[in-house]
PDB file of C-alpha atoms and ligand atoms in Angstrom:
ATOM      1  CA  SER Q  28    -108.062   2.414  17.119  1.00  0.00           C
ATOM      2  CA  TYR Q  29    -107.550   6.167  17.074  1.00  0.00           C
ATOM      3  CA  PRO Q  30    -104.493   8.261  17.928  1.00  0.00           C
ATOM      4  CA  ALA Q  31    -106.361  10.428  20.458  1.00  0.00           C
ATOM      5  CA  ARG Q  32    -109.075   9.807  23.016  1.00  0.00           C
ATOM      6  CA  SER Q  33    -110.932  12.898  21.839  1.00  0.00           C
ATOM      7  CA  VAL Q  34    -112.586  10.874  19.075  1.00  0.00           C
ATOM      8  CA  TYR Q  35    -115.444   9.964  21.445  1.00  0.00           C
ATOM      9  CA  LYS Q  36    -116.675  13.564  21.372  1.00  0.00           C
ATOM     10  CA  LEU Q  37    -117.093  13.610  17.610  1.00  0.00           C
ATOM     11  CA  LYS Q  38    -118.656  10.146  17.683  1.00  0.00           C
ATOM     12  CA  GLU Q  39    -121.181  11.280  20.235  1.00  0.00           C
ATOM     13  CA  MET Q  40    -122.069  14.441  18.313  1.00  0.00           C
ATOM     14  CA  ASP Q  41    -122.316  12.437  15.104  1.00  0.00           C
ATOM     15  CA  LYS Q  42    -124.745  10.021  16.757  1.00  0.00           C
ATOM     16  CA  ARG Q  43    -126.812  12.792  18.243  1.00  0.00           C
ATOM     17  CA  PHE Q  44    -126.969  15.101  15.237  1.00  0.00           C
ATOM     18  CA  GLY Q  45    -126.337  12.776  12.272  1.00  0.00           C
ATOM     19  CA  LEU Q  46    -123.414  14.814  11.001  1.00  0.00           C
ATOM     20  CA  LEU Q  47    -121.372  12.555   8.722  1.00  0.00           C
ATOM     21  CA  LYS Q  48    -122.645  10.512   5.779  1.00  0.00           C
ATOM     22  CA  PRO Q  49    -121.090   8.543   2.919  1.00  0.00           C
ATOM     23  CA  GLY Q  50    -119.802  10.702   0.067  1.00  0.00           C
ATOM     24  CA  MET Q  51    -119.549  13.893   2.114  1.00  0.00           C
ATOM     25  CA  LYS Q  52    -116.723  16.406   1.932  1.00  0.00           C
ATOM     26  CA  ALA Q  53    -115.431  17.399   5.360  1.00  0.00           C
ATOM     27  CA  LEU Q  54    -112.944  20.032   6.490  1.00  0.00           C
ATOM     28  CA  ASP Q  55    -111.206  19.242   9.792  1.00  0.00           C
ATOM     29  CA  LEU Q  56    -109.438  22.192  11.469  1.00  0.00           C
ATOM     30  CA  GLY Q  57    -106.865  21.401  14.152  1.00  0.00           C
ATOM     31  CA  ALA Q  58    -106.716  17.827  12.943  1.00  0.00           C
ATOM     32  CA  ALA Q  59    -103.562  16.403  14.592  1.00  0.00           C
ATOM     33  CA  PRO Q  60    -102.912  13.774  15.762  1.00  0.00           C
ATOM     34  CA  GLY Q  61    -105.785  12.677  13.555  1.00  0.00           C
ATOM     35  CA  SER Q  62    -108.593  10.946  15.446  1.00  0.00           C
ATOM     36  CA  TRP Q  63    -111.368  13.125  14.130  1.00  0.00           C
ATOM     37  CA  THR Q  64    -109.942  12.985  10.609  1.00  0.00           C
ATOM     38  CA  LEU Q  65    -109.750   9.208  10.754  1.00  0.00           C
ATOM     39  CA  TYR Q  66    -113.276   8.853  12.110  1.00  0.00           C
ATOM     40  CA  ALA Q  67    -114.652  11.324   9.558  1.00  0.00           C
ATOM     41  CA  ALA Q  68    -112.848   9.442   6.768  1.00  0.00           C
ATOM     42  CA  GLU Q  69    -114.465   6.180   7.847  1.00  0.00           C
ATOM     43  CA  ARG Q  70    -117.887   7.795   7.909  1.00  0.00           C
ATOM     44  CA  VAL Q  71    -117.641   9.574   4.536  1.00  0.00           C
ATOM     45  CA  GLY Q  72    -116.086   6.483   2.972  1.00  0.00           C
ATOM     46  CA  SER Q  73    -113.977   6.154  -0.145  1.00  0.00           C
ATOM     47  CA  LYS Q  74    -116.293   8.384  -2.189  1.00  0.00           C
ATOM     48  CA  GLY Q  75    -115.977  11.211   0.322  1.00  0.00           C
ATOM     49  CA  ILE Q  76    -113.102  13.589   1.044  1.00  0.00           C
ATOM     50  CA  VAL Q  77    -111.603  14.827   4.285  1.00  0.00           C
ATOM     51  CA  VAL Q  78    -109.239  17.785   4.237  1.00  0.00           C
ATOM     52  CA  GLY Q  79    -107.363  18.114   7.529  1.00  0.00           C
ATOM     53  CA  VAL Q  80    -105.047  20.889   8.666  1.00  0.00           C
ATOM     54  CA  ASP Q  81    -102.903  21.386  11.748  1.00  0.00           C
ATOM     55  CA  LEU Q  82     -99.836  23.313  12.878  1.00  0.00           C
ATOM     56  CA  GLN Q  83     -98.383  19.939  13.786  1.00  0.00           C
ATOM     57  CA  GLU Q  84     -97.371  16.965  11.718  1.00  0.00           C
ATOM     58  CA  THR Q  85     -98.827  13.562  12.519  1.00  0.00           C
ATOM     59  CA  ASP Q  86     -97.635  10.061  11.735  1.00  0.00           C
ATOM     60  CA  THR Q  87    -101.161   8.680  11.647  1.00  0.00           C
ATOM     61  CA  LYS Q  88    -101.757   6.688   8.463  1.00  0.00           C
ATOM     62  CA  PHE Q  89    -104.877   7.983   6.770  1.00  0.00           C
ATOM     63  CA  PRO Q  90    -106.919   6.324   4.036  1.00  0.00           C
ATOM     64  CA  GLU Q  91    -106.846   7.689   0.488  1.00  0.00           C
ATOM     65  CA  GLN Q  92    -109.784  10.037   0.877  1.00  0.00           C
ATOM     66  CA  VAL Q  93    -107.795  12.162   3.361  1.00  0.00           C
ATOM     67  CA  ARG Q  94    -105.623  15.124   2.449  1.00  0.00           C
ATOM     68  CA  PHE Q  95    -103.685  16.369   5.465  1.00  0.00           C
ATOM     69  CA  PHE Q  96    -101.778  19.668   5.532  1.00  0.00           C
ATOM     70  CA  VAL Q  97     -99.353  21.045   8.067  1.00  0.00           C
ATOM     71  CA  ASP Q  98    -100.328  24.689   8.116  1.00  0.00           C
ATOM     72  CA  ASP Q  99    -101.643  27.591  10.176  1.00  0.00           C
ATOM     73  CA  VAL Q 100    -105.269  28.553   9.564  1.00  0.00           C
ATOM     74  CA  PHE Q 101    -104.301  32.196  10.128  1.00  0.00           C
ATOM     75  CA  GLU Q 102    -101.643  32.084   7.418  1.00  0.00           C
ATOM     76  CA  PRO Q 103    -102.593  29.347   4.987  1.00  0.00           C
ATOM     77  CA  ARG Q 104    -100.030  28.523   2.343  1.00  0.00           C
ATOM     78  CA  ALA Q 105    -100.651  27.509  -1.244  1.00  0.00           C
ATOM     79  CA  GLY Q 106    -101.048  23.749  -0.682  1.00  0.00           C
ATOM     80  CA  PHE Q 107    -103.887  24.032   1.799  1.00  0.00           C
ATOM     81  CA  ARG Q 108    -105.450  27.039   0.052  1.00  0.00           C
ATOM     82  CA  ASN Q 109    -105.537  25.200  -3.260  1.00  0.00           C
ATOM     83  CA  ALA Q 110    -107.050  22.109  -1.646  1.00  0.00           C
ATOM     84  CA  LEU Q 111    -109.790  24.255  -0.132  1.00  0.00           C
ATOM     85  CA  GLU Q 112    -110.531  25.802  -3.477  1.00  0.00           C
ATOM     86  CA  GLU Q 113    -110.543  22.462  -5.283  1.00  0.00           C
ATOM     87  CA  VAL Q 114    -112.720  20.621  -2.817  1.00  0.00           C
ATOM     88  CA  ALA Q 115    -115.145  23.368  -1.691  1.00  0.00           C
ATOM     89  CA  PRO Q 116    -117.992  23.598  -1.040  1.00  0.00           C
ATOM     90  CA  PHE Q 117    -117.691  21.331   1.996  1.00  0.00           C
ATOM     91  CA  ASP Q 118    -120.706  19.617   3.542  1.00  0.00           C
ATOM     92  CA  ILE Q 119    -119.311  20.024   7.027  1.00  0.00           C
ATOM     93  CA  VAL Q 120    -116.578  21.957   8.821  1.00  0.00           C
ATOM     94  CA  LEU Q 121    -115.172  20.549  12.063  1.00  0.00           C
ATOM     95  CA  SER Q 122    -112.965  22.545  14.409  1.00  0.00           C
ATOM     96  CA  ASP Q 123    -111.377  20.960  17.445  1.00  0.00           C
ATOM     97  CA  MET Q 124    -108.690  23.669  17.382  1.00  0.00           C
ATOM     98  CA  ALA Q 125    -107.281  24.771  20.697  1.00  0.00           C
ATOM     99  CA  PRO Q 126    -104.578  27.360  21.308  1.00  0.00           C
ATOM    100  CA  LYS Q 127    -101.402  26.576  23.181  1.00  0.00           C
ATOM    101  CA  THR Q 128    -102.289  27.758  26.660  1.00  0.00           C
ATOM    102  CA  THR Q 129    -100.029  30.301  28.324  1.00  0.00           C
ATOM    103  CA  GLY Q 130    -101.520  30.201  31.803  1.00  0.00           C
ATOM    104  CA  ASN Q 131    -102.591  33.816  31.386  1.00  0.00           C
ATOM    105  CA  LYS Q 132    -106.373  33.659  31.422  1.00  0.00           C
ATOM    106  CA  PHE Q 133    -106.833  36.730  29.259  1.00  0.00           C
ATOM    107  CA  THR Q 134    -104.283  35.721  26.668  1.00  0.00           C
ATOM    108  CA  ASP Q 135    -105.743  32.227  26.475  1.00  0.00           C
ATOM    109  CA  GLN Q 136    -109.276  33.546  26.098  1.00  0.00           C
ATOM    110  CA  ALA Q 137    -108.227  35.971  23.385  1.00  0.00           C
ATOM    111  CA  ARG Q 138    -106.411  33.237  21.462  1.00  0.00           C
ATOM    112  CA  SER Q 139    -109.361  30.912  21.740  1.00  0.00           C
ATOM    113  CA  ALA Q 140    -111.698  33.655  20.505  1.00  0.00           C
ATOM    114  CA  ASN Q 141    -109.431  34.315  17.521  1.00  0.00           C
ATOM    115  CA  LEU Q 142    -109.414  30.634  16.612  1.00  0.00           C
ATOM    116  CA  VAL Q 143    -113.194  30.262  16.614  1.00  0.00           C
ATOM    117  CA  GLU Q 144    -113.546  33.466  14.589  1.00  0.00           C
ATOM    118  CA  GLU Q 145    -111.079  32.136  12.030  1.00  0.00           C
ATOM    119  CA  ALA Q 146    -113.003  28.852  11.884  1.00  0.00           C
ATOM    120  CA  LEU Q 147    -116.183  30.823  11.184  1.00  0.00           C
ATOM    121  CA  ALA Q 148    -114.409  32.795   8.460  1.00  0.00           C
ATOM    122  CA  LEU Q 149    -113.475  29.499   6.797  1.00  0.00           C
ATOM    123  CA  VAL Q 150    -117.080  28.333   7.152  1.00  0.00           C
ATOM    124  CA  GLN Q 151    -118.255  31.431   5.355  1.00  0.00           C
ATOM    125  CA  ALA Q 152    -115.706  30.898   2.604  1.00  0.00           C
ATOM    126  CA  CYS Q 153    -116.283  27.238   1.950  1.00  0.00           C
ATOM    127  CA  LEU Q 154    -119.321  25.633   3.626  1.00  0.00           C
ATOM    128  CA  ILE Q 155    -122.219  24.620   1.424  1.00  0.00           C
ATOM    129  CA  ASN Q 156    -125.664  26.096   1.903  1.00  0.00           C
ATOM    130  CA  GLY Q 157    -127.421  23.820   4.397  1.00  0.00           C
ATOM    131  CA  GLY Q 158    -124.105  22.461   5.706  1.00  0.00           C
ATOM    132  CA  ASN Q 159    -123.118  21.904   9.324  1.00  0.00           C
ATOM    133  CA  PHE Q 160    -120.373  23.231  11.596  1.00  0.00           C
ATOM    134  CA  VAL Q 161    -118.879  21.797  14.781  1.00  0.00           C
ATOM    135  CA  VAL Q 162    -116.652  24.111  16.799  1.00  0.00           C
ATOM    136  CA  LYS Q 163    -114.899  23.760  20.131  1.00  0.00           C
ATOM    137  CA  ILE Q 164    -114.921  26.809  22.353  1.00  0.00           C
ATOM    138  CA  PHE Q 165    -113.782  27.423  25.899  1.00  0.00           C
ATOM    139  CA  MET Q 166    -116.455  28.669  28.217  1.00  0.00           C
ATOM    140  CA  GLY Q 167    -115.754  32.271  28.983  1.00  0.00           C
ATOM    141  CA  PRO Q 168    -116.950  35.780  28.354  1.00  0.00           C
ATOM    142  CA  ASP Q 169    -116.894  35.362  24.560  1.00  0.00           C
ATOM    143  CA  ALA Q 170    -118.819  32.111  24.276  1.00  0.00           C
ATOM    144  CA  ASP Q 171    -122.320  33.609  24.429  1.00  0.00           C
ATOM    145  CA  ALA Q 172    -121.603  36.304  21.884  1.00  0.00           C
ATOM    146  CA  TYR Q 173    -120.097  33.704  19.576  1.00  0.00           C
ATOM    147  CA  ARG Q 174    -123.188  31.514  19.948  1.00  0.00           C
ATOM    148  CA  ARG Q 175    -125.362  34.473  18.972  1.00  0.00           C
ATOM    149  CA  GLU Q 176    -123.136  35.072  15.975  1.00  0.00           C
ATOM    150  CA  LEU Q 177    -123.589  31.440  14.930  1.00  0.00           C
ATOM    151  CA  MET Q 178    -127.344  31.776  15.283  1.00  0.00           C
ATOM    152  CA  GLN Q 179    -127.305  34.392  12.542  1.00  0.00           C
ATOM    153  CA  HIS Q 180    -125.648  31.972  10.152  1.00  0.00           C
ATOM    154  CA  PHE Q 181    -127.339  28.658  10.984  1.00  0.00           C
ATOM    155  CA  ARG Q 182    -130.924  27.498  11.214  1.00  0.00           C
ATOM    156  CA  SER Q 183    -130.194  26.106  14.671  1.00  0.00           C
ATOM    157  CA  VAL Q 184    -127.276  25.981  17.077  1.00  0.00           C
ATOM    158  CA  LYS Q 185    -126.883  23.157  19.592  1.00  0.00           C
ATOM    159  CA  THR Q 186    -124.569  23.047  22.579  1.00  0.00           C
ATOM    160  CA  PHE Q 187    -122.710  19.853  23.376  1.00  0.00           C
ATOM    161  CA  LYS Q 188    -120.812  19.319  26.629  1.00  0.00           C
ATOM    162  CA  PRO Q 189    -118.550  16.310  26.571  1.00  0.00           C
ATOM    163  CA  LYS Q 190    -118.365  14.252  29.749  1.00  0.00           C
ATOM    164  CA  SER Q 191    -115.594  16.253  31.259  1.00  0.00           C
ATOM    165  CA  SER Q 192    -112.159  15.119  32.094  1.00  0.00           C
ATOM    166  CA  ARG Q 193    -110.287  17.575  34.267  1.00  0.00           C
ATOM    167  CA  SER Q 194    -108.174  19.347  31.695  1.00  0.00           C
ATOM    168  CA  GLU Q 195    -111.084  19.685  29.325  1.00  0.00           C
ATOM    169  CA  SER Q 196    -113.736  20.722  31.816  1.00  0.00           C
ATOM    170  CA  LYS Q 197    -114.125  24.173  30.321  1.00  0.00           C
ATOM    171  CA  GLU Q 198    -114.609  23.129  26.748  1.00  0.00           C
ATOM    172  CA  ILE Q 199    -117.934  22.978  25.008  1.00  0.00           C
ATOM    173  CA  PHE Q 200    -118.923  22.451  21.417  1.00  0.00           C
ATOM    174  CA  TYR Q 201    -121.370  24.420  19.374  1.00  0.00           C
ATOM    175  CA  VAL Q 202    -123.008  22.585  16.524  1.00  0.00           C
ATOM    176  CA  GLY Q 203    -124.432  24.841  13.837  1.00  0.00           C
ATOM    177  CA  LEU Q 204    -127.008  23.001  11.739  1.00  0.00           C
ATOM    178  CA  GLY Q 205    -128.196  24.237   8.357  1.00  0.00           C
ATOM    179  CA  PHE Q 206    -125.843  26.967   7.142  1.00  0.00           C
ATOM    180  CA  LYS Q 207    -127.818  29.874   5.729  1.00  0.00           C
ATOM    181  CA  GLY Q 208    -125.048  31.328   3.577  1.00  0.00           C
ATOM    182  CA  GLY Q 209    -122.725  29.852   1.053  1.00  0.00           C
ATOM    183  CA  ARG Q 210    -122.993  28.168  -2.272  1.00  0.00           C
ATOM    184  CA  GLY Q 211    -125.366  25.362  -2.951  1.00  0.00           C
ATOM    185  CA  ALA Q 212    -128.768  24.014  -3.683  1.00  0.00           C
ATOM    186  CA  GLN Q 213    -130.691  27.120  -2.791  1.00  0.00           C
ATOM    187  CA  GLY Q 214    -128.355  29.307  -4.805  1.00  0.00           C
ATOM    188  CA  ALA Q 215    -127.747  31.674  -1.913  1.00  0.00           C
TER     189      ALA Q 215
HETATM  190  N1  SAM H  15    -109.245  16.609  16.775  1.00  0.00           N
HETATM  191  C1  SAM H  15    -107.862  16.163  16.972  1.00  0.00           C
HETATM  192  C2  SAM H  15    -107.851  14.655  17.044  1.00  0.00           C
HETATM  193  O1  SAM H  15    -108.903  14.075  17.310  1.00  0.00           O
HETATM  194  O2  SAM H  15    -106.792  14.042  16.833  1.00  0.00           O
HETATM  195  C3  SAM H  15    -107.252  16.803  18.204  1.00  0.00           C
HETATM  196  C4  SAM H  15    -107.067  18.298  18.065  1.00  0.00           C
HETATM  197  S1  SAM H  15    -106.156  19.065  19.361  1.00  0.00           S
HETATM  198  C5  SAM H  15    -107.301  19.073  20.690  1.00  0.00           C
HETATM  199  C6  SAM H  15    -106.110  20.766  18.871  1.00  0.00           C
HETATM  200  C7  SAM H  15    -105.198  21.049  17.699  1.00  0.00           C
HETATM  201  O3  SAM H  15    -105.420  22.389  17.212  1.00  0.00           O
HETATM  202  C8  SAM H  15    -103.710  20.968  18.037  1.00  0.00           C
HETATM  203  O4  SAM H  15    -103.137  19.875  17.366  1.00  0.00           O
HETATM  204  C9  SAM H  15    -103.151  22.303  17.529  1.00  0.00           C
HETATM  205  O5  SAM H  15    -101.907  22.190  16.886  1.00  0.00           O
HETATM  206  C10 SAM H  15    -104.237  22.753  16.548  1.00  0.00           C
HETATM  207  N2  SAM H  15    -104.178  24.199  16.241  1.00  0.00           N
HETATM  208  C11 SAM H  15    -104.126  25.218  17.127  1.00  0.00           C
HETATM  209  N3  SAM H  15    -103.999  26.397  16.485  1.00  0.00           N
HETATM  210  C12 SAM H  15    -103.979  26.116  15.153  1.00  0.00           C
HETATM  211  C13 SAM H  15    -103.859  26.920  13.981  1.00  0.00           C
HETATM  212  N4  SAM H  15    -103.702  28.256  14.058  1.00  0.00           N
HETATM  213  N5  SAM H  15    -103.898  26.308  12.764  1.00  0.00           N
HETATM  214  C14 SAM H  15    -104.016  24.961  12.686  1.00  0.00           C
HETATM  215  N6  SAM H  15    -104.126  24.153  13.767  1.00  0.00           N
HETATM  216  C15 SAM H  15    -104.115  24.710  14.986  1.00  0.00           C
END
């Protein structure tokens, strides 16, 4: 079993888009309490690697192929930075990050926009050419522009709407398939 219900979203996207395979290296942003990390670890298996990061600690017990860091993606410290450098290029970057909501619509939207931009910056720094990217975004004025931005970096961009529960009704996922930048096979 998984520490958070949200695992079903990643499972569904994995089934639909064939995202995770044995031996892959995955980066999981906003990983606590650890459901996505755990699921990804099962899928990549003992020859794969999952690097997870979150502002919050978790007591979830992960298998050996997981390296979990308590850190802020906006201000990464040495431990997480070194792990990124060691493990990169990643085959896939997952971001289920969500800001702490303030109740102020504009503040919340701005924070959400900053998070998805930071996730894309990490993609550009460490995703392999041809790799995939899953990112949660809250529907709002910035979502379309962000999708267009993704379309410049990926061969295709899919939209995934999880069956909504009330609190999550505004969240959608973009799935970027086939990263056009980065290091890798095509030597880009
Ligand atoms: N995917 C996780 C799972 O299945 O267990 C759930 C993730 S939860 C919806 C969103 C997470 O994003 C929170 O745990 C939050 O702490 C994290 N987060 C928000 N801002 C962050 C930041 N700047 N750096 C790292 N993690 C962040």
